[in-house]
PDB file of C-alpha atoms in Angstrom:
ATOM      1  CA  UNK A 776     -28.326  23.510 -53.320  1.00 92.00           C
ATOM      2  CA  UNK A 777     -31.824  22.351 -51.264  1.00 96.00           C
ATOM      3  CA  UNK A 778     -33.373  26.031 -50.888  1.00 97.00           C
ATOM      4  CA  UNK A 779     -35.973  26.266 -47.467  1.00 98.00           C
ATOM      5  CA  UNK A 780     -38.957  27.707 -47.621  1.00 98.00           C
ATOM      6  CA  UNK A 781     -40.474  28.669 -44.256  1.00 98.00           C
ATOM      7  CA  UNK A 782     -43.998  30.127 -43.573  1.00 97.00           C
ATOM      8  CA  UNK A 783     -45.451  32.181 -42.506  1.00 98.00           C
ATOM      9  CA  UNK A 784     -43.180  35.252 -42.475  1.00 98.00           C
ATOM     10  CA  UNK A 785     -44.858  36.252 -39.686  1.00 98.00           C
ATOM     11  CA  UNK A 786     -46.943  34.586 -36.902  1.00 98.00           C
ATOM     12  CA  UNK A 787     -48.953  36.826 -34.334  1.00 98.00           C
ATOM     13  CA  UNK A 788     -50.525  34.947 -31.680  1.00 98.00           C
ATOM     14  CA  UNK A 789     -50.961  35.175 -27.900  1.00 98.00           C
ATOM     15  CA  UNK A 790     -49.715  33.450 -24.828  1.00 98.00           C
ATOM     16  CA  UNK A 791     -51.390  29.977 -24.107  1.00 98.00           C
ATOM     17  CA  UNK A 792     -52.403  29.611 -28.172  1.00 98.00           C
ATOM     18  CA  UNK A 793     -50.993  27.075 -30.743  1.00 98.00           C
ATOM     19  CA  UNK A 794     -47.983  28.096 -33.103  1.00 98.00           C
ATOM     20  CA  UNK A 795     -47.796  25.744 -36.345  1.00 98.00           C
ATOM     21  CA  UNK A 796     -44.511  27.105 -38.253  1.00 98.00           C
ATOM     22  CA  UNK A 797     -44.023  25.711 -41.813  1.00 98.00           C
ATOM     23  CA  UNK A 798     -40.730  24.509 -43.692  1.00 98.00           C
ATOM     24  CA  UNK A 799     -41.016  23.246 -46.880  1.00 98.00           C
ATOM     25  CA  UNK A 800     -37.607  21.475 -49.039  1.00 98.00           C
ATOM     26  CA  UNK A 801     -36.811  22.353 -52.485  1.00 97.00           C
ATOM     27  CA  UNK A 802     -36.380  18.778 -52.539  1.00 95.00           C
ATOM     28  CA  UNK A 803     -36.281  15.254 -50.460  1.00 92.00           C
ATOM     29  CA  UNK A 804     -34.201  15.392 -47.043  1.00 95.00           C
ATOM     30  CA  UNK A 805     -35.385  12.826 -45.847  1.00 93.00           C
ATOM     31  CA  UNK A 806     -35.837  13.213 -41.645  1.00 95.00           C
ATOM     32  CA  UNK A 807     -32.980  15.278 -41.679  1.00 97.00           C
ATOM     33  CA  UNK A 808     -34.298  19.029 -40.276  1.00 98.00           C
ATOM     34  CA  UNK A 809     -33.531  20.519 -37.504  1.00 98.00           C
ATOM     35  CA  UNK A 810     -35.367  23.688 -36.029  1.00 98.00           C
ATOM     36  CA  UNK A 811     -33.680  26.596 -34.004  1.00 98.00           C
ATOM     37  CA  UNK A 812     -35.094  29.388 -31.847  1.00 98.00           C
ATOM     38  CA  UNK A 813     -33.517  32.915 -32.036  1.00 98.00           C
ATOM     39  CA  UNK A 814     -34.159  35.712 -29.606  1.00 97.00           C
ATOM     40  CA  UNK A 815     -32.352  39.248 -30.705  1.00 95.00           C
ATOM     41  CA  UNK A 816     -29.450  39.681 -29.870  1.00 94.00           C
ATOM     42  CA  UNK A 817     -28.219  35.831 -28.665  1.00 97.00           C
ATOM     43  CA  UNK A 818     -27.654  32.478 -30.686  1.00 98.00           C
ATOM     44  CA  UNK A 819     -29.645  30.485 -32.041  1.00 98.00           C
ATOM     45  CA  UNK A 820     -30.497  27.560 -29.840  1.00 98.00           C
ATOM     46  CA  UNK A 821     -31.409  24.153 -30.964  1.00 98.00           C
ATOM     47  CA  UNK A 822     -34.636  23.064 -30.179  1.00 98.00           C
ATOM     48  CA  UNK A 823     -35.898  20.008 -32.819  1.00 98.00           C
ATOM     49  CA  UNK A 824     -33.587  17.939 -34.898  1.00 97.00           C
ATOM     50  CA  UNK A 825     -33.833  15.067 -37.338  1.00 97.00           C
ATOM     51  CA  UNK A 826     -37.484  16.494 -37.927  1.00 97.00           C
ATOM     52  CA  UNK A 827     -38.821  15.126 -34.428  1.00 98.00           C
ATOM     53  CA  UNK A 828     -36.101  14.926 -31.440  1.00 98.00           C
ATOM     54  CA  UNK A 829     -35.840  17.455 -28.858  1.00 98.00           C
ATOM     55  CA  UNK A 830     -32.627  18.332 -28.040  1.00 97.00           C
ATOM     56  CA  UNK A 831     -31.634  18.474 -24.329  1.00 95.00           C
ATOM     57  CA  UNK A 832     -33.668  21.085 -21.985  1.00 96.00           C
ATOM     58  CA  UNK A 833     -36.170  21.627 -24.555  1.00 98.00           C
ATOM     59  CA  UNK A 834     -39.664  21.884 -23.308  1.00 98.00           C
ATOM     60  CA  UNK A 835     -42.444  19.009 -23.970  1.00 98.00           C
ATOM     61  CA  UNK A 836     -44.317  22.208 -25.563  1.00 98.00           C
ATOM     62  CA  UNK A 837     -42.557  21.721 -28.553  1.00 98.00           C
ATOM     63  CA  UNK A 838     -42.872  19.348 -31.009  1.00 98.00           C
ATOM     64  CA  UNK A 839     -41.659  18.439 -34.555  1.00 98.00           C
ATOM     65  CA  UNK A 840     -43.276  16.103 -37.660  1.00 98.00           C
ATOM     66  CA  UNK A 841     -42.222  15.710 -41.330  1.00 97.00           C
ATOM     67  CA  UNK A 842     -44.428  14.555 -44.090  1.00 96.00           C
ATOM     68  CA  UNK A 843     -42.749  14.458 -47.416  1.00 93.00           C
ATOM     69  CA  UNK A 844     -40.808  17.729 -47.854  1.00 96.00           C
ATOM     70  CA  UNK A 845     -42.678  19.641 -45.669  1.00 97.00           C
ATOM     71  CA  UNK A 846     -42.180  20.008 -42.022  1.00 98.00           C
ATOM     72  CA  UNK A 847     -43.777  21.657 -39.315  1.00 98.00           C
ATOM     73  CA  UNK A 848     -42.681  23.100 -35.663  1.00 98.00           C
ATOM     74  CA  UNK A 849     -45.480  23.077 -33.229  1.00 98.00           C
ATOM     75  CA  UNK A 850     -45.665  24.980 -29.711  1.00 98.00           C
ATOM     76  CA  UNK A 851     -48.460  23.501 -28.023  1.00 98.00           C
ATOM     77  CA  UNK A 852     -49.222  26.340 -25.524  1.00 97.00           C
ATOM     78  CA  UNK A 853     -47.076  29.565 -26.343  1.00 98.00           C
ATOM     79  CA  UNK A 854     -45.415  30.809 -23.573  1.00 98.00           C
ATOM     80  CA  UNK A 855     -43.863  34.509 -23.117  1.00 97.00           C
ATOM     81  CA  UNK A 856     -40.311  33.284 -24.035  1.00 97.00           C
ATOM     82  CA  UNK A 857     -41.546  31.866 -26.740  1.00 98.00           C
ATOM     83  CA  UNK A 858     -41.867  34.684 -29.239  1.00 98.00           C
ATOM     84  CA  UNK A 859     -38.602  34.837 -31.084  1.00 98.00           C
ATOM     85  CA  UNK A 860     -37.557  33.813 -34.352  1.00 98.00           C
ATOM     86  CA  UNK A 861     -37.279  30.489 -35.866  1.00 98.00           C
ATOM     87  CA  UNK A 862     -35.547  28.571 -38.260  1.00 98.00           C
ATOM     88  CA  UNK A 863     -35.148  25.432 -39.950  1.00 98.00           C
ATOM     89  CA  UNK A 864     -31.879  24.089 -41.274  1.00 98.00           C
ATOM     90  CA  UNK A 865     -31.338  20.839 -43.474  1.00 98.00           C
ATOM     91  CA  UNK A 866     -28.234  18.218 -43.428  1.00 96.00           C
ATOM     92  CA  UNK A 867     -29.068  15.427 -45.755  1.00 96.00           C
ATOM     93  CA  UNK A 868     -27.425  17.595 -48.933  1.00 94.00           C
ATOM     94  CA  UNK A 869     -23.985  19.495 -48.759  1.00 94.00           C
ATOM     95  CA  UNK A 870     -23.775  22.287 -47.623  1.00 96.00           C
ATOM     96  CA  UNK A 871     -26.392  22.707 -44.662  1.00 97.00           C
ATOM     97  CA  UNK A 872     -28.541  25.451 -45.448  1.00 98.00           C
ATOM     98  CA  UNK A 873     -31.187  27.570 -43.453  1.00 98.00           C
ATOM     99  CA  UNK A 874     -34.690  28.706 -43.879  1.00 98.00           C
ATOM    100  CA  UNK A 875     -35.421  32.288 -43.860  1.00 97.00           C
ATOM    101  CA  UNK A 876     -36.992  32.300 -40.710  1.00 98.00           C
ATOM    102  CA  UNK A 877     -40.634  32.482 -39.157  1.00 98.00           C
ATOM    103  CA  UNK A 878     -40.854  35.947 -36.881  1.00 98.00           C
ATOM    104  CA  UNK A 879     -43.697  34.280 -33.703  1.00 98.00           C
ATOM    105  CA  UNK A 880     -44.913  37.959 -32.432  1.00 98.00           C
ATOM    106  CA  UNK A 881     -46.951  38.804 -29.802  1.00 96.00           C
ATOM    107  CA  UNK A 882     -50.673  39.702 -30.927  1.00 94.00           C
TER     108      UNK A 882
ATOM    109  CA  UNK B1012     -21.296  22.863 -18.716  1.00 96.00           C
ATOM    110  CA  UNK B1013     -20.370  23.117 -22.607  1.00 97.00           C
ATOM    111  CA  UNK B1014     -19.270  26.967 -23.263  1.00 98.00           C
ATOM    112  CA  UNK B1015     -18.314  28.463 -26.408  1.00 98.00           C
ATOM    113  CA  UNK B1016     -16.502  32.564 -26.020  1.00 98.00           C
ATOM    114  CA  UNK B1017     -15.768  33.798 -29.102  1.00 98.00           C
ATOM    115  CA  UNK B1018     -13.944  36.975 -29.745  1.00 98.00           C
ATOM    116  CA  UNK B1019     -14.507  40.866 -29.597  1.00 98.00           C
ATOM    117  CA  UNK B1020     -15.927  42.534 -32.315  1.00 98.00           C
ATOM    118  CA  UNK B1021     -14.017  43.825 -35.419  1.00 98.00           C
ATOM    119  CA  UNK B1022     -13.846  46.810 -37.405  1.00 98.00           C
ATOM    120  CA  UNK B1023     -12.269  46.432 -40.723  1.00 98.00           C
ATOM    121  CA  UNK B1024     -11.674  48.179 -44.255  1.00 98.00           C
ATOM    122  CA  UNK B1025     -12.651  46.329 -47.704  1.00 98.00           C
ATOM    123  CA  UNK B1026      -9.675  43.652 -48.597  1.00 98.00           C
ATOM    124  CA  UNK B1027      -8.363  43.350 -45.147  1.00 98.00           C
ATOM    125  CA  UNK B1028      -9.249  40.200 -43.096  1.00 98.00           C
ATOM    126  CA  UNK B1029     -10.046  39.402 -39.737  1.00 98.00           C
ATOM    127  CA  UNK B1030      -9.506  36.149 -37.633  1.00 98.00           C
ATOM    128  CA  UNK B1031     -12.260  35.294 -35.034  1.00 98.00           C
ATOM    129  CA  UNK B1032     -11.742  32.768 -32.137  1.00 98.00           C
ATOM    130  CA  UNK B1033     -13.944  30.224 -29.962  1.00 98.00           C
ATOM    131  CA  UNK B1034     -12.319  29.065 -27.320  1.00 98.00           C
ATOM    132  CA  UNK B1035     -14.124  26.319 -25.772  1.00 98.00           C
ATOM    133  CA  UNK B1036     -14.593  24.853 -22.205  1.00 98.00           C
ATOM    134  CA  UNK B1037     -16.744  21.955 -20.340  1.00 98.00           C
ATOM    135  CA  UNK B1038     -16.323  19.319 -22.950  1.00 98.00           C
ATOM    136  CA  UNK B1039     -13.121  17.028 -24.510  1.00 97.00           C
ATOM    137  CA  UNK B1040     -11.987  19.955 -27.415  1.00 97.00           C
ATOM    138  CA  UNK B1041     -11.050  17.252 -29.969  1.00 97.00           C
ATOM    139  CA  UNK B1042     -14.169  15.355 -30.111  1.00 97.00           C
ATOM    140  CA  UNK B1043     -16.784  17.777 -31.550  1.00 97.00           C
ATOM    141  CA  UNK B1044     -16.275  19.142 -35.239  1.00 97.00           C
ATOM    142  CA  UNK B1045     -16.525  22.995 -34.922  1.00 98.00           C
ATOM    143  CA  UNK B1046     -18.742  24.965 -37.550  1.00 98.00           C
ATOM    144  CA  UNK B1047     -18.788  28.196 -38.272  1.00 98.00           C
ATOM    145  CA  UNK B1048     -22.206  30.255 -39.263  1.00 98.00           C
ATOM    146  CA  UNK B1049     -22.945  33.874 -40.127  1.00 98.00           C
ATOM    147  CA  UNK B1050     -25.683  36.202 -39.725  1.00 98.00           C
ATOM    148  CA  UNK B1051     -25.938  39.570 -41.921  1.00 97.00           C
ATOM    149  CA  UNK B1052     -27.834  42.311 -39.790  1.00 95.00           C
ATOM    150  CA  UNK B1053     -31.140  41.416 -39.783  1.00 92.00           C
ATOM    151  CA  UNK B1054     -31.156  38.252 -42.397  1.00 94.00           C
ATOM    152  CA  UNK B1055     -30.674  35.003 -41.737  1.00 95.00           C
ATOM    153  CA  UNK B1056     -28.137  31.954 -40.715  1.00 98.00           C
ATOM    154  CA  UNK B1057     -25.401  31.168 -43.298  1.00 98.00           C
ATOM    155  CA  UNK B1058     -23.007  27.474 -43.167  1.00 98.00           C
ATOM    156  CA  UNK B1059     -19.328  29.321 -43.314  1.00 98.00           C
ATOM    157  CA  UNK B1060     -17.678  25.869 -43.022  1.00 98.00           C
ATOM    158  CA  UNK B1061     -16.147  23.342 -40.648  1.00 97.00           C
ATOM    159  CA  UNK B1062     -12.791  22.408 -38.720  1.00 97.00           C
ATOM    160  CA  UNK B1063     -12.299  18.734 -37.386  1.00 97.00           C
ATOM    161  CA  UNK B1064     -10.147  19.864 -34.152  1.00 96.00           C
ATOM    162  CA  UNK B1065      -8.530  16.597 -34.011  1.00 96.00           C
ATOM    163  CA  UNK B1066      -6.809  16.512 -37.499  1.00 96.00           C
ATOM    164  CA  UNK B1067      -7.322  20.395 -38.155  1.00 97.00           C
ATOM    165  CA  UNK B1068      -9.134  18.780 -41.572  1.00 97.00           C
ATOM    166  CA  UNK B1069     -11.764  21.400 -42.598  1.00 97.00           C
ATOM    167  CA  UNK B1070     -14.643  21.490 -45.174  1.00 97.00           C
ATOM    168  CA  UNK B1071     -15.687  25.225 -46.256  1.00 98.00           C
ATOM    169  CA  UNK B1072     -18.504  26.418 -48.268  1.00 97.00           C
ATOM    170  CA  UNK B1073     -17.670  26.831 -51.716  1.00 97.00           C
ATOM    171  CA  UNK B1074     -18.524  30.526 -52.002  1.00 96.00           C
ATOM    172  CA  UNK B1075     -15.957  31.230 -48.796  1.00 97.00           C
ATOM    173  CA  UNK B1076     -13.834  28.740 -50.796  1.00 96.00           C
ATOM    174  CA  UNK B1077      -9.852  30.637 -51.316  1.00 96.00           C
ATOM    175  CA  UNK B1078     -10.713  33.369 -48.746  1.00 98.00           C
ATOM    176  CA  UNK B1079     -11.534  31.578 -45.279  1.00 98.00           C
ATOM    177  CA  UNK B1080      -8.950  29.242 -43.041  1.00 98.00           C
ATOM    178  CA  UNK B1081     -10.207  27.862 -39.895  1.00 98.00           C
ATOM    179  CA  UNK B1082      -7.440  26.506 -38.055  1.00 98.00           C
ATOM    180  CA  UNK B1083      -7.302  25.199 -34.208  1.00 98.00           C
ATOM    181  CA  UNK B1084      -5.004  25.539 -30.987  1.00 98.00           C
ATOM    182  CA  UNK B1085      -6.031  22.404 -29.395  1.00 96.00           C
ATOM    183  CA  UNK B1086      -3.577  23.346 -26.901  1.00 97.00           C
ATOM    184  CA  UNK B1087      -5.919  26.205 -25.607  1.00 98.00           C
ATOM    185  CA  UNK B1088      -9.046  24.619 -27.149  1.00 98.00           C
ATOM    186  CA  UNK B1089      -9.255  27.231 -29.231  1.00 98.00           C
ATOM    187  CA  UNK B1090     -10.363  27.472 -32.961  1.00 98.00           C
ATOM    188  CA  UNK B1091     -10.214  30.176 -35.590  1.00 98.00           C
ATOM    189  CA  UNK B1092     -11.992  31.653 -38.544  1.00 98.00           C
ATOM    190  CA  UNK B1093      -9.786  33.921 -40.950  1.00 98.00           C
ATOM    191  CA  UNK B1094     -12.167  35.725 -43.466  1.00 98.00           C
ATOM    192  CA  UNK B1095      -9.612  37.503 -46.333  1.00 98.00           C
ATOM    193  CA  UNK B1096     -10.539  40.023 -48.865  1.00 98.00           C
ATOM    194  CA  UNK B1097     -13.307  41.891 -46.947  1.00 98.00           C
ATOM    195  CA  UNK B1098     -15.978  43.407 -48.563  1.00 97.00           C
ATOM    196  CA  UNK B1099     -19.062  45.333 -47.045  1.00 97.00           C
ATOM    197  CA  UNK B1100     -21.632  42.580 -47.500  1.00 96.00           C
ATOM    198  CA  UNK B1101     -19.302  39.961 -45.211  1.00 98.00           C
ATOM    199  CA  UNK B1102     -20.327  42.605 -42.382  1.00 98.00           C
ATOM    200  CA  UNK B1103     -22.398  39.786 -40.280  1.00 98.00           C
ATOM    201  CA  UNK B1104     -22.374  38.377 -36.771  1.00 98.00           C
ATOM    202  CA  UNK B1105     -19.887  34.801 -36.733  1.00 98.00           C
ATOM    203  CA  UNK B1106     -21.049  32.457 -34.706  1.00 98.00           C
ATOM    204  CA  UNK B1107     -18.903  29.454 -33.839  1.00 98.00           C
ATOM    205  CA  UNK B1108     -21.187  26.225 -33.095  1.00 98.00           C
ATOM    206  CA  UNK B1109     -20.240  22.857 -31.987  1.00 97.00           C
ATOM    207  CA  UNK B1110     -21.832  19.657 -33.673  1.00 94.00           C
ATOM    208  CA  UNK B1111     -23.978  17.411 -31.720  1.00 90.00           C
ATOM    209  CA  UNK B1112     -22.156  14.589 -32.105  1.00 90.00           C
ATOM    210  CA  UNK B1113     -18.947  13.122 -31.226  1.00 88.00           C
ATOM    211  CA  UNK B1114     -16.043  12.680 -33.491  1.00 86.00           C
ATOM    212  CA  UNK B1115     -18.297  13.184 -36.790  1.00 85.00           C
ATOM    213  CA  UNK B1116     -19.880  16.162 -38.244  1.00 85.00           C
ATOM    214  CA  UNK B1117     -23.357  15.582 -38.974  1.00 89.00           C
ATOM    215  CA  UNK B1118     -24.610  19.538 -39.179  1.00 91.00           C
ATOM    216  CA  UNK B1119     -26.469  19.623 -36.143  1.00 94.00           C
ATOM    217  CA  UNK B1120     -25.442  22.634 -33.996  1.00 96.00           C
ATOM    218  CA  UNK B1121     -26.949  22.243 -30.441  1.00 95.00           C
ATOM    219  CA  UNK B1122     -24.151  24.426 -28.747  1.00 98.00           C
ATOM    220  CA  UNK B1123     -23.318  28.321 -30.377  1.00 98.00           C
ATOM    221  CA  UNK B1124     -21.202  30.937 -29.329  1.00 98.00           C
ATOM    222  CA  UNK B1125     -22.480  34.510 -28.584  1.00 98.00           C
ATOM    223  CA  UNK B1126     -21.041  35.700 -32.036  1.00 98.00           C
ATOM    224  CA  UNK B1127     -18.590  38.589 -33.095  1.00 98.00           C
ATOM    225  CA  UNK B1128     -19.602  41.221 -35.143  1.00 98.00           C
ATOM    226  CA  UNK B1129     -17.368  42.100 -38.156  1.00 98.00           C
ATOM    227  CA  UNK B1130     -17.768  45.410 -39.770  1.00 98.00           C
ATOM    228  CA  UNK B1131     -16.349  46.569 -42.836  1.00 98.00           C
ATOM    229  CA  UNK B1132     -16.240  49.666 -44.118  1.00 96.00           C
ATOM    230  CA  UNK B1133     -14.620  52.363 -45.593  1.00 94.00           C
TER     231      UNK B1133
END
């Protein structure tokens, strides 16, 4: 089973900077990662998949890129809603599997 | 619009089950596979499995392999995820999720439901 490694744990940063979140593959998946944003209490909501599509309604703000087995979310400009939790999530192996998740806190 | 309204939350002892539902609305019920994913109190997203609501084939994990049975009502576009033998560490949040595209499951969940908490204890 592809294990997900996502860093940092945690990510403090303020409104208006950068976020770069990391997720790195046990092993080759190819394109095929997809990123989701969590706030407490809801769903998860997808945001990135296939390592560089948005999915519908997702802001221009974020972004996704792949090089080798590691992959990388990127918020240009953080905005207040932003700061939730994050995960990544592979399909090229059976079964999909998620990343432990990236807390983006409020500095 | 695409909703997904699952269930009420559960209380139940070790070795009982529970059955969860997600009825959906806004979209063609048979078209999109239906996954289900869990989330322990404060950990992370876990694949339960899938249910094709066309056929009613399914695909499980293999460590919820012999204890979980998705089934559909496609009459009432309405699936269902049956968790047997409780024990405390299934206590999560389910989350039913529909795959992004049509009439294949490619494990890309772009619509969720708000989840049902199952507790089990003694």
């Amino acid at each position: 089973e592809i294990v997900l490694t996502q860093s940092p744990a945690t990510l403090s940063l303020s409104p208006g900077e950068r976020a770069t979140l990391s997720c790195r593959a046990s092993q080759n998946i190819n394109k095929y990662l997809a990123w989701y944003q969590q706030n407490p209490g809801q769903a998860p909501r997808l945001l990135i998949y296939d390592a560089s599509n948005r999915a519908t309604a997702i802001p221009a703000r974020f972004s996704g890129s792949a090089s080798g087995a590691d992959f990388t979310l990127t918020i240009s400009s953080l905005e207040p809603e932003d700061f939730a939790v994050y995960f990544c999530q592979q399909r090229y192996n059976w079964p999909p599997v998620f990343g432990q998740g990236t807390r983006l806190e409020i500095k | 619009q695409v909703q997904l309204v699952q269930s009420g939350a559960e209380v139940k002892k070790p070795g009982a089950s529970v059955k969860v539902s997600c009825q959906a609305s806004g979209y063609t019920f048979n078209d999109y596979y239906l996954h289900w994913v869990r989330q322990a109190p404060g950990q992370g997203l876990e694949w339960v499995g899938w249910i094709n609501p066309d056929s009613g084939g399914t695909n499980y994990a293999q460590r919820f392999q012999g204890r979980v049975t998705m089934t559909r009502d496609a009459s009432i576009n309405t699936a269902y995820m049956e968790l047997s033998s409780l024990k405390s560490d299934d206590t999560a949040v389910y989350f039913c999720a529909r795959d992004r595209w049509e009439r294949l499951s490619r494990d890309i969940f772009n619509y969720w439901g708000q989840g049902t908490l199952v507790s089990v204890s003694s």
